Tab-separated table of C-alpha atoms in Angstrom:
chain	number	residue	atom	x	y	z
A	262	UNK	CA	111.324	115.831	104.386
A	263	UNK	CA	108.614	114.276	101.565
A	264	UNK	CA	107.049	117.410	99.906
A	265	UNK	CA	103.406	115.558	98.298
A	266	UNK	CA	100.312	117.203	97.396
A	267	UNK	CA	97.635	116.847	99.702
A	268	UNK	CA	95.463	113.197	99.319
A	269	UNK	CA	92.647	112.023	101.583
A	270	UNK	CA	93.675	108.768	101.097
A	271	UNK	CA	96.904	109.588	103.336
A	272	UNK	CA	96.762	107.108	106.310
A	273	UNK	CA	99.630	107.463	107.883
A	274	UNK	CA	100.975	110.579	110.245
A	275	UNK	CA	103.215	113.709	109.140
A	276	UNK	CA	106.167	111.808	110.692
A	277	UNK	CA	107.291	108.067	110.318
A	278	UNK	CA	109.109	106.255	113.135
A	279	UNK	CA	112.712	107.257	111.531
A	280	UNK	CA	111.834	110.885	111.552
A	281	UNK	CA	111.182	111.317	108.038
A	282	UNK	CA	108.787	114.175	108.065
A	283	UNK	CA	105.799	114.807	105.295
A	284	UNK	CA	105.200	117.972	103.828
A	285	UNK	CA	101.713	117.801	102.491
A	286	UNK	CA	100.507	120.834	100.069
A	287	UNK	CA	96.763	121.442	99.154
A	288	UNK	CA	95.361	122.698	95.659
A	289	UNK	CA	91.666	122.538	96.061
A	290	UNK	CA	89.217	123.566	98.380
A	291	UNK	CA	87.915	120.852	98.924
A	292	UNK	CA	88.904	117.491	99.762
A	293	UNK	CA	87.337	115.060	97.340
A	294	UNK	CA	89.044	117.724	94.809
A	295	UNK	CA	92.428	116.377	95.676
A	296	UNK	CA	92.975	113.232	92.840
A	297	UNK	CA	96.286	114.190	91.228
A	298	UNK	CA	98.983	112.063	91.862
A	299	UNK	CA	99.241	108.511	93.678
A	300	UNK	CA	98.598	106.285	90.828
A	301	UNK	CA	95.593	108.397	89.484
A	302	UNK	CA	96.835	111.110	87.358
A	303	UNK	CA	97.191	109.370	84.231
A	304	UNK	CA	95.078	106.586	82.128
A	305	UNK	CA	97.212	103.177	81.620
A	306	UNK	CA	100.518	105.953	82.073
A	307	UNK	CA	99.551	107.241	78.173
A	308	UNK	CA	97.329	110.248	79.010
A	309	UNK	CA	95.956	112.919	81.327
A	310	UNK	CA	93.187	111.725	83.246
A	311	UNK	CA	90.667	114.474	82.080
A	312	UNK	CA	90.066	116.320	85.037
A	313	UNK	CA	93.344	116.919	85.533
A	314	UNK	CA	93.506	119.563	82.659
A	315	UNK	CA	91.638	121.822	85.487
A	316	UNK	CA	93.171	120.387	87.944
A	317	UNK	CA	96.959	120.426	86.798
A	318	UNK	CA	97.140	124.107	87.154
A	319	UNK	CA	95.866	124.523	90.614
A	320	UNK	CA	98.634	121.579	91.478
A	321	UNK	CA	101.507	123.625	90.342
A	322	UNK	CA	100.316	126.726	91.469
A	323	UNK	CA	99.637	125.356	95.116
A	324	UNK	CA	103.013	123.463	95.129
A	325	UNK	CA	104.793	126.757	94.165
A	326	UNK	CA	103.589	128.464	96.795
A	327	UNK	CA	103.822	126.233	99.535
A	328	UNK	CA	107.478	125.119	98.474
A	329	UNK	CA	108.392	128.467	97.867
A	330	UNK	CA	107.283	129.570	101.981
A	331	UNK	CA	109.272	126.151	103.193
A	332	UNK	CA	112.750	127.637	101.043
A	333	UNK	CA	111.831	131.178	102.679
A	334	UNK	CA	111.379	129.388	106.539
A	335	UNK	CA	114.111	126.232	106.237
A	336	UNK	CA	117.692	125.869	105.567
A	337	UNK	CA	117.496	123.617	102.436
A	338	UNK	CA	120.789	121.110	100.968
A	339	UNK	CA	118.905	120.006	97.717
A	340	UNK	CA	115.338	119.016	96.343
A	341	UNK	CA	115.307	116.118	94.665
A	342	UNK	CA	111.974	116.481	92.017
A	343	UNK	CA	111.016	112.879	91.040
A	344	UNK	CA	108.887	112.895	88.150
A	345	UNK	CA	109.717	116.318	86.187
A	346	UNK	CA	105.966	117.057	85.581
A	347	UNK	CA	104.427	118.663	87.549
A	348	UNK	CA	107.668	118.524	90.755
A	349	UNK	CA	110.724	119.523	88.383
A	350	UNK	CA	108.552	122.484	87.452
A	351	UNK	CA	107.232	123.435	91.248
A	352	UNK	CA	110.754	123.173	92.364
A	353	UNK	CA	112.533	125.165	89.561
A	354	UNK	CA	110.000	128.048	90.376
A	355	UNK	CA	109.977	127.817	94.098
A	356	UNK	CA	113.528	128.030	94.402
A	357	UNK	CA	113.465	131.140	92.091
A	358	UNK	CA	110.630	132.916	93.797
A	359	UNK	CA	111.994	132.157	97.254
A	360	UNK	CA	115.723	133.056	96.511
A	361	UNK	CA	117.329	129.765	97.513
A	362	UNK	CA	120.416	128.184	95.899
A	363	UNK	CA	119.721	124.178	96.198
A	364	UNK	CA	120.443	122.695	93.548
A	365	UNK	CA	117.343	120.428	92.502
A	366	UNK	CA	117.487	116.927	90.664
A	367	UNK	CA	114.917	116.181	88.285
A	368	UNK	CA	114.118	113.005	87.759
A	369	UNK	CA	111.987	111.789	84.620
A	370	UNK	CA	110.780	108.780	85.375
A	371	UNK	CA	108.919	108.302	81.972
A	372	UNK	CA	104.670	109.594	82.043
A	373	UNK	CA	106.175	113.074	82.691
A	374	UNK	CA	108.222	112.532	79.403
A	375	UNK	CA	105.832	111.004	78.019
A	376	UNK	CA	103.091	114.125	78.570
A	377	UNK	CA	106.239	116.875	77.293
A	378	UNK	CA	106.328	114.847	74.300
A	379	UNK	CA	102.784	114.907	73.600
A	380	UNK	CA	102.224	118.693	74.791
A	381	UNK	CA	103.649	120.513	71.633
A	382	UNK	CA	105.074	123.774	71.744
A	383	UNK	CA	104.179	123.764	75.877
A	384	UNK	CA	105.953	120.593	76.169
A	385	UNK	CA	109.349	122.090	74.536
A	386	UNK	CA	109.014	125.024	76.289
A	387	UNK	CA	108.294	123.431	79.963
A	388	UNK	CA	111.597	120.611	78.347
A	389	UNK	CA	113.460	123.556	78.324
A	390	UNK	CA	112.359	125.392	81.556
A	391	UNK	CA	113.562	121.613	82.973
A	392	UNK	CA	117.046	122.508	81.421
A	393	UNK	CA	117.814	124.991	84.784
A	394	UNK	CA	118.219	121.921	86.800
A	395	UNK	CA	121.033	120.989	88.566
A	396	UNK	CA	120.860	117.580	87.449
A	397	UNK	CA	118.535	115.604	85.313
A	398	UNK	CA	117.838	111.921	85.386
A	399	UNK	CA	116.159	109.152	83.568
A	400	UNK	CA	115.851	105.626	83.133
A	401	UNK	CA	116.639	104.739	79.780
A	402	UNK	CA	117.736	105.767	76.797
A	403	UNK	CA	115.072	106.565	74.819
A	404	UNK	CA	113.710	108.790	77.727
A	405	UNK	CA	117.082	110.497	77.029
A	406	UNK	CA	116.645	110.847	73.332
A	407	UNK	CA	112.864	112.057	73.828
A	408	UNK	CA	114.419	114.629	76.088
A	409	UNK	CA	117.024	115.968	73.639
A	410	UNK	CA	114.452	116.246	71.530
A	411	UNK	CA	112.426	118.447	73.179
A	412	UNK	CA	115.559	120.990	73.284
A	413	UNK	CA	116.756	119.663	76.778
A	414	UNK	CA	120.623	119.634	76.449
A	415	UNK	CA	121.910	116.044	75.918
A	416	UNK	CA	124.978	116.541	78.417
A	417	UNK	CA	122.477	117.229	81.167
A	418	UNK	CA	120.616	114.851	81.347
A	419	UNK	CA	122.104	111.235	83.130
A	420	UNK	CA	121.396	107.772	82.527
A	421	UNK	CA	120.337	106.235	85.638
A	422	UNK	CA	118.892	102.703	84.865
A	423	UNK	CA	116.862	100.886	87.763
A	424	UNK	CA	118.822	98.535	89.604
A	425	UNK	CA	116.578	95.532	88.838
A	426	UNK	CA	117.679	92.654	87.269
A	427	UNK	CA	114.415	92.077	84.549
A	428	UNK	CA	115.623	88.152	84.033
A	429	UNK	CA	112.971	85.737	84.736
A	430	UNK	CA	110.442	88.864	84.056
A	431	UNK	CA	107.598	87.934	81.622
């Protein structure tokens, strides 16, 4: 199961032909609202599209819940969270609010770091919230480093490069 946030854009059914099912979640009431996510969140991966500010909150908030009613109804074996912000976050608090015991896996990508680092006191305190993963990973080193900074514990978060070979890359 793929747990997204609700797009209009979404062409394709709520199953694939090898059974992979799609879980979508809505934040706003109305469609054209929907614009988080899918390559649109942030400008040149640096900063917060603007509307997101408003939008951000209702995000989380309508994850949460709808996450938190799939842990209540389904037999869960792990969530796996890619990008930290805003999924680490939804998932951390679903699985609280709903009582489950999956572990989740967080991974951090890079924007998400990249908006912790630039958040301030929120960002360290959201860092840390990240720290009640099961497992944390990135894809380099610096991510790492900015992630220890922020007050995540350095032995829990893992080093998972891409597998891409970047010769011949310009």
């Amino acid at each position: 199961t793929v747990f997204l946030p609700f797009t209009p854009r979404w062409k394709r059914g709520a199953k694939d032909e090898r059974g992979i099912r799609f879980e979508f979640f809505r934040y706003a009431p109305l469609d054209a609202l929907h614009r988080i996510g899918y390559m649109t969140g942030m400008q040149n991966d640096l900063r917060l599209q603007p509307a997101n500010y408003l939008l951000g909150p209702a995000l989380v908030i309508g994850g949460i819940a709808r996450l938190t009613a799939i842990l209540k109804r389904e037999r869960v074996d792990f969530i796996h969270a890619h990008w930290c912000v805003p999924n680490g976050l939804i998932a951390l608090a679903a699985r609280k609010l709903s009582g489950a015991t999956c572990p989740v896996i967080a991974s951090c990508p890079g924007s998400d770091v990249r908006v912790l680092s630039t958040s301030g006191v929120v960002g360290r305190i959201l860092a840390r919230y990240l720290s009640g993963s099961n497992l944390i990973t990135c894809n380099s080193s610096d991510l790492r480093d900015d992630l220890v900074k922020l007050g995540v514990p350095a032995e829990g978060v893992n080093l998972v490069p891409y597998g891409v070979s970047h010769r011949g890359v310009n």
